Short mmCIF file of C-alpha atoms and ligand atoms in Angstrom, two decimals:
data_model
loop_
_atom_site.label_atom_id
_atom_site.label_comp_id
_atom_site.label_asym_id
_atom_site.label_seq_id
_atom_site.Cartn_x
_atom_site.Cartn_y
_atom_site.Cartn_z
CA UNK A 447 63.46 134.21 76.40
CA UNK A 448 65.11 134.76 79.94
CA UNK A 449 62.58 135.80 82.30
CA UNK A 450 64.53 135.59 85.01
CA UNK A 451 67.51 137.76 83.86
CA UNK A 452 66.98 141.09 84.76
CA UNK A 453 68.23 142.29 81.24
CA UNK A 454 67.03 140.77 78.17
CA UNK A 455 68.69 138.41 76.50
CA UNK A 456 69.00 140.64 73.53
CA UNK A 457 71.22 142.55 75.27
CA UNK A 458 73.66 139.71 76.16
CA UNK A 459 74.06 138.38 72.59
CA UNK A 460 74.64 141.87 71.68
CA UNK A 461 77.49 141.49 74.20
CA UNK A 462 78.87 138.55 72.75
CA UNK A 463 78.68 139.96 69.45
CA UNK A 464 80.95 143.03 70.60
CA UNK A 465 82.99 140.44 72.62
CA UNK A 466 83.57 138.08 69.59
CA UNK A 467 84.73 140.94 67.47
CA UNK A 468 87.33 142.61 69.71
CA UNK A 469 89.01 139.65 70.66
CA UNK A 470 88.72 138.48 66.30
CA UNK A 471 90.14 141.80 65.84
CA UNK A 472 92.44 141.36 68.62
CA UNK A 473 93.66 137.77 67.42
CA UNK A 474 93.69 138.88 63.69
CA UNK A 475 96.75 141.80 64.89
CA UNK A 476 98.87 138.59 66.02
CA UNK A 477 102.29 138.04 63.30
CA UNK A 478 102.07 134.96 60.97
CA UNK A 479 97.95 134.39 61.20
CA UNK A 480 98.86 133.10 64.56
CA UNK A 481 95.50 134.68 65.98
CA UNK A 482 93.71 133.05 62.92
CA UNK A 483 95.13 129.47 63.90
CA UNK A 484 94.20 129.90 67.45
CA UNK A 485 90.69 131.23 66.57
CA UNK A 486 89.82 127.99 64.64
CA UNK A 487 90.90 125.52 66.69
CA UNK A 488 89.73 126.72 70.25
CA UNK A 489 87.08 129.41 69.48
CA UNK A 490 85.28 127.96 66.27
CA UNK A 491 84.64 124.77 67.85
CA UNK A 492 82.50 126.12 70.08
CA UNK A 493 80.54 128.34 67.83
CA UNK A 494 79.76 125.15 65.61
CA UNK A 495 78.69 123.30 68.80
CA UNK A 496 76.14 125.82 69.30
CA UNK A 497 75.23 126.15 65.74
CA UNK A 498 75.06 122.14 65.45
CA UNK A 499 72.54 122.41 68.75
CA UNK A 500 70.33 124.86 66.63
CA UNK A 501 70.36 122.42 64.05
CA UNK A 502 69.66 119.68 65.58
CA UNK A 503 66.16 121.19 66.79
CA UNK A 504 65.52 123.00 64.05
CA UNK A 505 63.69 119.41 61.97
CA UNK A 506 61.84 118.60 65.14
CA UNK A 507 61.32 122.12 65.71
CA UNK A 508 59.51 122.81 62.12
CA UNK A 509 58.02 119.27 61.98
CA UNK A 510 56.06 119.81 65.01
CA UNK A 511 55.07 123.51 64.99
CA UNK A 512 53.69 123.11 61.65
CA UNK A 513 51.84 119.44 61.80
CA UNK A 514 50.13 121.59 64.87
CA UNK A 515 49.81 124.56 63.58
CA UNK A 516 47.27 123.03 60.71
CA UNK A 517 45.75 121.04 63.24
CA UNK A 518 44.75 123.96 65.31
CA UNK A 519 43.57 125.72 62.21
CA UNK A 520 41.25 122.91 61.75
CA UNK A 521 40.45 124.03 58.08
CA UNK A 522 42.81 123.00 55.11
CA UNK A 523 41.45 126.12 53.29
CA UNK A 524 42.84 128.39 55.77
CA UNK A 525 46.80 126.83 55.19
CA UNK A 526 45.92 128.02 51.51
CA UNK A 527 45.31 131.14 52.30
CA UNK A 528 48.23 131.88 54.64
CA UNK A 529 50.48 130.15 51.42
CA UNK A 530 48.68 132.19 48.84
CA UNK A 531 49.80 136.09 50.86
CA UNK A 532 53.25 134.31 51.60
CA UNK A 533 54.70 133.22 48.37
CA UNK A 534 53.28 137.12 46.88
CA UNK A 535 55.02 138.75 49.90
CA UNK A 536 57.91 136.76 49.19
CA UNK A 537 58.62 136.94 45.29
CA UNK A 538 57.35 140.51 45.67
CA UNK A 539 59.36 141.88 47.86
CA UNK A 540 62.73 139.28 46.18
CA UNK A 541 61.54 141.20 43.14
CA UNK A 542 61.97 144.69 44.54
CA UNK A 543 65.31 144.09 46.11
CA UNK A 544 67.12 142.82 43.09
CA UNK A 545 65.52 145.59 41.68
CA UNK A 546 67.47 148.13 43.98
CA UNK A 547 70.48 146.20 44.08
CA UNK A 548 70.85 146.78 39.94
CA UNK A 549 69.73 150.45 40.33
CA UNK A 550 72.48 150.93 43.12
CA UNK A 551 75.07 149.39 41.57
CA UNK A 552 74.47 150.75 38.28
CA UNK A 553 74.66 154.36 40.02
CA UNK A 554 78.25 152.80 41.64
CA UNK A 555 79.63 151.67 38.66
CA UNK A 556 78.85 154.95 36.68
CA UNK A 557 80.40 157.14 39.31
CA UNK A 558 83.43 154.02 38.73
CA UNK A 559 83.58 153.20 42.51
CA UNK A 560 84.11 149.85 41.47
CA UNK A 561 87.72 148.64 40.75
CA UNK A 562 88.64 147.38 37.32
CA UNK A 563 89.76 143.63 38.33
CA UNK A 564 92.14 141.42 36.26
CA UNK A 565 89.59 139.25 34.48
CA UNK A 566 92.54 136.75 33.28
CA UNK A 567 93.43 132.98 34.60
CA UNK A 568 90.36 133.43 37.08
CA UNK A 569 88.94 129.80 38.09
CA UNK A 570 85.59 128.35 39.30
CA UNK A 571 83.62 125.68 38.38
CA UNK A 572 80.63 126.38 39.65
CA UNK A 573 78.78 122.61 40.99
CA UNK A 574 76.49 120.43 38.63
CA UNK A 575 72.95 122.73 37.88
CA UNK A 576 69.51 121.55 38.35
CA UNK A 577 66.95 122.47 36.27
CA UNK A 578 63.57 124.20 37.50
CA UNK A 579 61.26 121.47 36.87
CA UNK A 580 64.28 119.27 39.14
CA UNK A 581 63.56 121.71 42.02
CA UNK A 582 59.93 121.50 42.18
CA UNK A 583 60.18 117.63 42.07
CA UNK A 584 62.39 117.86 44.92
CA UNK A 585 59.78 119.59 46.75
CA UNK A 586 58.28 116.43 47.30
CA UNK A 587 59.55 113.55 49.57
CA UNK A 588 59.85 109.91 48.38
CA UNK A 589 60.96 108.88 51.94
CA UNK A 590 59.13 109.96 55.51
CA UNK A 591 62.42 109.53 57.02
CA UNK A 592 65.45 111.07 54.62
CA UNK A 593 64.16 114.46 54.53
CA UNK A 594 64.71 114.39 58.42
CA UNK A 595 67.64 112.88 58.58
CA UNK A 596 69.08 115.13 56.29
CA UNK A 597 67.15 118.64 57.10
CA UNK A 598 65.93 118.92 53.60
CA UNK A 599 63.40 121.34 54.59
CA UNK A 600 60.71 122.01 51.95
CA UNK A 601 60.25 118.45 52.14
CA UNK A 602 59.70 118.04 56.28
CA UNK A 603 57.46 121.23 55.10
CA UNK A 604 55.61 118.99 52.87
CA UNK A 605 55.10 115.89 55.44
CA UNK A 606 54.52 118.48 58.12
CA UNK A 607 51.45 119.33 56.20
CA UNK A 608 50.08 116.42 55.23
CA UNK A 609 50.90 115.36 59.01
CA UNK A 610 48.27 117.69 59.80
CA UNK A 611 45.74 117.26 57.22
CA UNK A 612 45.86 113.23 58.22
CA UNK A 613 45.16 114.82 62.05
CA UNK A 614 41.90 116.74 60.41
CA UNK A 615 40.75 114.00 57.97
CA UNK A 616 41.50 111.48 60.87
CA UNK A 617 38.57 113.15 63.03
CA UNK A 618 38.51 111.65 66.31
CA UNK A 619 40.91 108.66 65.45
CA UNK A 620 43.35 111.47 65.25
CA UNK A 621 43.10 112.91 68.22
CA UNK A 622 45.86 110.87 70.03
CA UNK A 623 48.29 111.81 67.54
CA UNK A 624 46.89 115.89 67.31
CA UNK A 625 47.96 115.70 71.30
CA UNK A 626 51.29 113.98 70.78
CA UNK A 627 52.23 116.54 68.43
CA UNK A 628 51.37 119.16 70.34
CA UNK A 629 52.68 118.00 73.47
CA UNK A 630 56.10 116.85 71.35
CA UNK A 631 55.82 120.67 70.10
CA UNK A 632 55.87 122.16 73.70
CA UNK A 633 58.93 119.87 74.51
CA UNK A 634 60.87 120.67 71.53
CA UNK A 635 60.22 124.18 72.30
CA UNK A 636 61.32 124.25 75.36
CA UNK A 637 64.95 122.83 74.11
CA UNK A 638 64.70 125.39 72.04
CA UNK A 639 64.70 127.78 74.48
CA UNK A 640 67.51 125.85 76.54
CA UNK A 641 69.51 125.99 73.58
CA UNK A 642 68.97 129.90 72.78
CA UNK A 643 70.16 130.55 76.36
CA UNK A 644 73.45 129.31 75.13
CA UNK A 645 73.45 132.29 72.28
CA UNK A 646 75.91 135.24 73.77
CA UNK A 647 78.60 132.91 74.09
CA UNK A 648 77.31 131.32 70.88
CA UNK A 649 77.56 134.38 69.06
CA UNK A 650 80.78 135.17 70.48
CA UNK A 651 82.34 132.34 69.30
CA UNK A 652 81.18 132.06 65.73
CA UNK A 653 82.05 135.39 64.76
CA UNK A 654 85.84 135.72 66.34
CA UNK A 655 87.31 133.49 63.89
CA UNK A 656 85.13 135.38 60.93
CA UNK A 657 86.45 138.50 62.06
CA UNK A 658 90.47 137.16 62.59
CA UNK A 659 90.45 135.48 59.40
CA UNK A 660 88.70 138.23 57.19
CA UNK A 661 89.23 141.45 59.04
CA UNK A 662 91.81 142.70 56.75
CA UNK A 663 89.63 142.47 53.45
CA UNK A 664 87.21 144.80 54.59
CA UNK A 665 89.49 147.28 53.77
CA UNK A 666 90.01 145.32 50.24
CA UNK A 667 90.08 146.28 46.66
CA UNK A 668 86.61 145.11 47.16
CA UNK A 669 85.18 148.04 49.88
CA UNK A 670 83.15 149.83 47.43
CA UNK A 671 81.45 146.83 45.83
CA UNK A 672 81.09 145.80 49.88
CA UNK A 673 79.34 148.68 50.73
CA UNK A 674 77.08 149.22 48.17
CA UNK A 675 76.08 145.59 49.00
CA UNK A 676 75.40 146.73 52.70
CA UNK A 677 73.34 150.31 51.38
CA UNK A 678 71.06 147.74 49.76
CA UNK A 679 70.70 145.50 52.17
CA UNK A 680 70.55 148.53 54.87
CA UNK A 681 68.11 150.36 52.25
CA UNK A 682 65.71 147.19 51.58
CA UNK A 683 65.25 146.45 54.98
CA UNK A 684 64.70 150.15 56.63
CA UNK A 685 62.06 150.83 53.31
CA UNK A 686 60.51 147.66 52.82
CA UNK A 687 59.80 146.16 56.11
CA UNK A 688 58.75 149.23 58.05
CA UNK A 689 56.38 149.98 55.66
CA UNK A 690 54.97 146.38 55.26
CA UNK A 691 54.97 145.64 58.82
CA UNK A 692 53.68 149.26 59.86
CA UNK A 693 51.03 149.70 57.10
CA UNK A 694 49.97 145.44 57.09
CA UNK A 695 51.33 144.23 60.19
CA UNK A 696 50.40 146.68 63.06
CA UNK A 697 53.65 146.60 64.19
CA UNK A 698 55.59 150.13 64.25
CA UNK A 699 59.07 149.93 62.68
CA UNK A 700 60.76 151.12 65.60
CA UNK A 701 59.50 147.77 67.79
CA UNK A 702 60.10 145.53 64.76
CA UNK A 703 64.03 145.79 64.65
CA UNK A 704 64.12 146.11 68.43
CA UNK A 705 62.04 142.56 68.27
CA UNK A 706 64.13 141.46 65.81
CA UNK A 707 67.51 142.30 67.24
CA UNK A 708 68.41 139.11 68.77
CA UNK A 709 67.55 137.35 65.52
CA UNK A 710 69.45 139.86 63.05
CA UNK A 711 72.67 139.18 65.54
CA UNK A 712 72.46 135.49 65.22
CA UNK A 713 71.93 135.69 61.43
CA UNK A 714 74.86 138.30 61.40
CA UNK A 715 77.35 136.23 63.40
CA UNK A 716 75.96 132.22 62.03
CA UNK A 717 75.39 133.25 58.17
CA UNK A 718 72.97 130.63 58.14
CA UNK A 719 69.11 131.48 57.66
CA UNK A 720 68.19 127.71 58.96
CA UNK A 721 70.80 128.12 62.20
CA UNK A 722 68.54 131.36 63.25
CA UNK A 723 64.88 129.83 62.74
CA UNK A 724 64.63 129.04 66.23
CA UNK A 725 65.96 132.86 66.82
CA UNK A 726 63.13 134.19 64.54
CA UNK A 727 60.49 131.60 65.76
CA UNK A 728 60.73 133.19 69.24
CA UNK A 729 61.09 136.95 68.39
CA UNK A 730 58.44 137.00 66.09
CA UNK A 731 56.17 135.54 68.40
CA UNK A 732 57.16 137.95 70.86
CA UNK A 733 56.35 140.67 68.40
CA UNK A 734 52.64 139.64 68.07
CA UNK A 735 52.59 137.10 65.36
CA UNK A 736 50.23 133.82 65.89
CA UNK A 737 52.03 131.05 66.52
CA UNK A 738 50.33 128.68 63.49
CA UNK A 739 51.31 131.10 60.61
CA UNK A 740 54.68 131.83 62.27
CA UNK A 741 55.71 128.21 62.42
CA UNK A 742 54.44 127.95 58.47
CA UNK A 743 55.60 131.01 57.14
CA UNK A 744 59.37 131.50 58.85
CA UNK A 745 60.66 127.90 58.13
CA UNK A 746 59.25 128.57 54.35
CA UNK A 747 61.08 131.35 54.41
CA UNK A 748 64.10 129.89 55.28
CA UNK A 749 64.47 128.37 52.51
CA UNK A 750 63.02 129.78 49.58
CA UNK A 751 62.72 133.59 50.59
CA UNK A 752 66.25 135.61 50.15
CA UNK A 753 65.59 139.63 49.74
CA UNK A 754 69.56 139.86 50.99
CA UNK A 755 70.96 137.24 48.59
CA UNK A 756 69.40 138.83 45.69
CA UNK A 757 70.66 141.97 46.43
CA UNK A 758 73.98 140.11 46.82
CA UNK A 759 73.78 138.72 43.09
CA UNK A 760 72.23 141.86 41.49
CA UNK A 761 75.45 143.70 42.84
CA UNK A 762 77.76 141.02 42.09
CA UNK A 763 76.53 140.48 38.47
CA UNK A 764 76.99 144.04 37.74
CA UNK A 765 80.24 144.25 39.68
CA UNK A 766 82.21 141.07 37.78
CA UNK A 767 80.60 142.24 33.86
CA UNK A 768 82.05 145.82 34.90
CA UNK A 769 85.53 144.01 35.23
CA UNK A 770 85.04 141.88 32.27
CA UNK A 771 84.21 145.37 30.23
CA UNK A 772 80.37 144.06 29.69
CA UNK A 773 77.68 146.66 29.73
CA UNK A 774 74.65 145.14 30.82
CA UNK A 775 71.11 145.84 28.61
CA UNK A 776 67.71 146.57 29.92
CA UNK A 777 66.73 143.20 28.66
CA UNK A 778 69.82 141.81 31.15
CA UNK A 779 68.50 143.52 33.98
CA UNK A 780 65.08 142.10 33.24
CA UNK A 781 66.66 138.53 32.73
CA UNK A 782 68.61 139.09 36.25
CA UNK A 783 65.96 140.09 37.75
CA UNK A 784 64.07 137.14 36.63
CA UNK A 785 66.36 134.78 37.57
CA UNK A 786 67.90 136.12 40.63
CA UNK A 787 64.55 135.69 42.20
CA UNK A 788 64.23 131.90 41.14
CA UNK A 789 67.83 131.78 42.26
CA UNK A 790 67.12 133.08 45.69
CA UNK A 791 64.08 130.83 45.90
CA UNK A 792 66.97 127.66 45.20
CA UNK A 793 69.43 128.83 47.90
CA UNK A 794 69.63 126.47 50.88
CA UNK A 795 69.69 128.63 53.92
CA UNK A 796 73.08 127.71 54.84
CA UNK A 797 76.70 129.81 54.95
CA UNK A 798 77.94 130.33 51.41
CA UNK A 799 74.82 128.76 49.16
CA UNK A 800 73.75 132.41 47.87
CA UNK A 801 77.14 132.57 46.18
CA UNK A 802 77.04 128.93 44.51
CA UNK A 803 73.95 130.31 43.13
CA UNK A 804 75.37 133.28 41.57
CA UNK A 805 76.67 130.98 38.73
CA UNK A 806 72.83 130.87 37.54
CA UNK A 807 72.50 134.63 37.42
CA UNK A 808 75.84 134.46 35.57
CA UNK A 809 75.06 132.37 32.50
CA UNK A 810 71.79 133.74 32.29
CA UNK A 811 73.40 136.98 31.02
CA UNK A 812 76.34 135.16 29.14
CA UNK A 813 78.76 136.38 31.70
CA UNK A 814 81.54 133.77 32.41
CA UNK A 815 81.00 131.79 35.66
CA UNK A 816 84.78 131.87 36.37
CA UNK A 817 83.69 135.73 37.52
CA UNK A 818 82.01 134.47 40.68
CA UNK A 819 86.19 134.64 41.63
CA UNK A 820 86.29 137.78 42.17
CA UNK A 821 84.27 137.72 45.04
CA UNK A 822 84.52 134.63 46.46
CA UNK A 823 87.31 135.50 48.72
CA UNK A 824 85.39 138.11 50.91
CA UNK A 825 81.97 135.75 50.46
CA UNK A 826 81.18 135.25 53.91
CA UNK A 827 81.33 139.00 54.70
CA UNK A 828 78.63 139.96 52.02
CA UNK A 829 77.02 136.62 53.58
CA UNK A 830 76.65 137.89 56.91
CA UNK A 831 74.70 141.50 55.50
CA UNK A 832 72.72 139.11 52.71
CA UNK A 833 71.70 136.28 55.98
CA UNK A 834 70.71 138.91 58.39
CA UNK A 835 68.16 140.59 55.59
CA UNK A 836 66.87 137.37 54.27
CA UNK A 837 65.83 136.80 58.07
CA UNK A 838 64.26 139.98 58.37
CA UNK A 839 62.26 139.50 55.60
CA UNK A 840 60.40 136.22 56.36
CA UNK A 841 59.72 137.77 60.12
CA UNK A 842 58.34 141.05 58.43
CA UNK A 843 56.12 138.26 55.84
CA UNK A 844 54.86 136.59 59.01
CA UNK A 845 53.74 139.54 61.13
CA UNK A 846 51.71 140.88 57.90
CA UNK A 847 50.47 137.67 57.32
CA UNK A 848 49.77 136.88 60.97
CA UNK A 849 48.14 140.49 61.00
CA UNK A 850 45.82 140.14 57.76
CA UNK A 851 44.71 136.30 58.95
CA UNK A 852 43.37 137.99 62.12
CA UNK A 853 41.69 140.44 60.41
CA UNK A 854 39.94 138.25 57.69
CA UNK A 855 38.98 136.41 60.68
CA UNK A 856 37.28 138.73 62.22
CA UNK A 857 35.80 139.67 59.11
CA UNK A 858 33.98 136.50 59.30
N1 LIG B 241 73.69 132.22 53.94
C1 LIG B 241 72.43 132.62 53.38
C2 LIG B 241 71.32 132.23 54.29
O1 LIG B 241 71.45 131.31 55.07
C3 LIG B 241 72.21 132.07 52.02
C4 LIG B 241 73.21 132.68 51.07
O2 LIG B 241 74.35 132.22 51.04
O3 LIG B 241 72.87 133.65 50.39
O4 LIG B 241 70.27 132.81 54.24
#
């Protein structure tokens, strides 16, 4: 990231971090929201500058690391493999960590850490559904253009791919346009890198206005229910990932979160799994990972693999029936469980989506959608927890499938 500076990089965005939240705290002790006025319109700009910049690479970014990434494979059987061990690692381990979330909260709510909430003249109309069979459809583009003008990304996923199976299938007619993606991928990387440089003031500046406008409701009715959300998310992370990257990735725990650190602070601070790929792109790589399963599996996981926001919804569903006086059944639970993974799977990778979402788990249990109230006020704190696990979890996928690749490889 910064050769050049003599301390990593990590290290300055963990600055900016600490920076951004002293002076949010700082601005958030000012009388009449003052601080929170001042935050948004002189400090926020700048944070969305930066996160615009990250977005704004991010389609070129995926378009071109994946188109080359099958090219170098030079085997369409080998991107089916690498998709095969990433959608298991990513339902399975979605799976497990709504699982925890229900057991945790279930523990929280017996021991009644949760308040009892007024239930009455609560509003929220949750936005128009899509069904299932809509979602898959809108996997696949009708346009080679829309889906990068408007950073739909399963679908640049999709023309990625078949950008690089028309460089294979092409044979030596495609060779031109196998070196202009490649040498487009170097150059996008390298803004990339330009732009990451940018990060501790980056950071800084996106979360100072988070932490002067909701600093106060940490300390909310809505602590407990907070922090079981963060044991979960704390609890997933620490058991899940360093086992699956120590036992299947060859990558000790200890190094994996140090790797990651830059990545889980941008997550943290941006709440937006799509605003960090770049972030995760980088430290991954650093951490060992091949470049061509990186590039596939991390923007993939983007947007379809949430660990954290289905821990959010587990805790949340259990949270708002508590309030409404609803004990949930074993055959609930099942049905969340069920759900909240095709749920996360359907959350966009931007700030707020996990709780639009929420409304599916909801109705899926019968619980009324006007519940997704009670929470919505403190949303972007359990965002930041549920972002910087979601993250986490599509590095961890692409070290282990990085890590098996090489090894069936060598098999061979
Ligand atoms: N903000 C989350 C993400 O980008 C999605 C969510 O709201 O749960 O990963």
């Amino acid at each position: 990231m910064s050769k050049q500076n003599k301390l990593p990089l990590a290290f300055w965005i963990f600055i900016g971090l600490l920076v951004g939240i002293v002076a949010g705290l700082g601005l958030m002790l000012l009388p009449n929201q003052s601080g929170v006025s001042i935050a948004k319109s002189y400090i926020q700009p700048f944070g969305t500058i930066f996160l615009n910049l990250l977005k704004f690479v991010v389609v070129p970014i995926v378009l071109f690391s994946i188109a080359a990434g099958v090219v170098s494979m030079k085997d369409i059987g080998k991107v089916g493999s690498i998709g095969a061990k990433t959608i298991v690692y990513y339902i399975c381990t979605t799976a497990f960590a709504i699982v925890l979330a229900l057991i945790l909260a279930t523990i929280a709510k017996s021991l009644h850490l949760f308040p009892a909430l007024q239930t009455t003249g609560l509003e929220y109309t949750p936005p128009e559904g899509q069904s299932l069979m809509d979602t898959i459809v809108g996997i696949f583009p009708s346009n080679a253009i829309q889906p990068l003008a408007n950073a739909t990304m399963l679908q640049v996923i999709v023309i990625s791919i078949f950008l690089g199976f028309g460089v294979l299938l092409a044979g030596e007619q495609g060779i031109l346009a196998a070196q202009t993606i490649e040498s487009f991928n170097e150059v996008f990387t390298k803004i990339m890198d330009l732009i990451i440089r940018l990060s501790p003031v980056g950071v800084a500046c996106l979360i100072c206005p988070v932490i002067a406008e909701n600093g106060p409701s940490i300390l909310s009715q809505l602590a407990l229910v907070l922090l079981t959300a963060y044991i979960g998310y704390i609890v997933h992370a620490l058991l899940v990932y360093s086992t699956t990257v120590g036992a299947l990735g060859g990558v000790s725990p200890a190094k994996f979160f140090t790797g990651m650190a830059p990545a889980m602070m941008m997550a943290f601070s941006s709440a937006s799994s799509v605003g960090t790929l770049p972030f995760n792109m980088e430290c991954v790589e650093k951490l060992g990972a091949k470049r061509d399963v990186a590039s596939f599996v991390l923007p993939l996981g983007a947007t379809i693999n949430m660990d954290g926001t289905a821990i959010y919804q587990g805790v949340c569903a259990v949270f708002i029936a508590s309030c409404y006086g609803v004990s949930l059944t074993l055959g609930d639970m099942v049905t969340i469980v069920l759900t909240a993974t095709l749920a996360s799977i359907g959350t966009a990778g931007v700030p707020g989506a996990g709780m639009v979402m929420l409304a599916m788990v909801l109705q899926s249990v019968g619980l009324p959608v006007e519940g997704i109230a009670l929470v919505a006020g403190i949303d972007r704190i359990f965002d930041m927890g549920r972002t910087t696990v979601n993250i986490t979890g599509d590095a961890a996928c692409a070290l282990v499938v990085s890590n098996l690749e090489s090894k069936r490889e060598s098999r061979k």
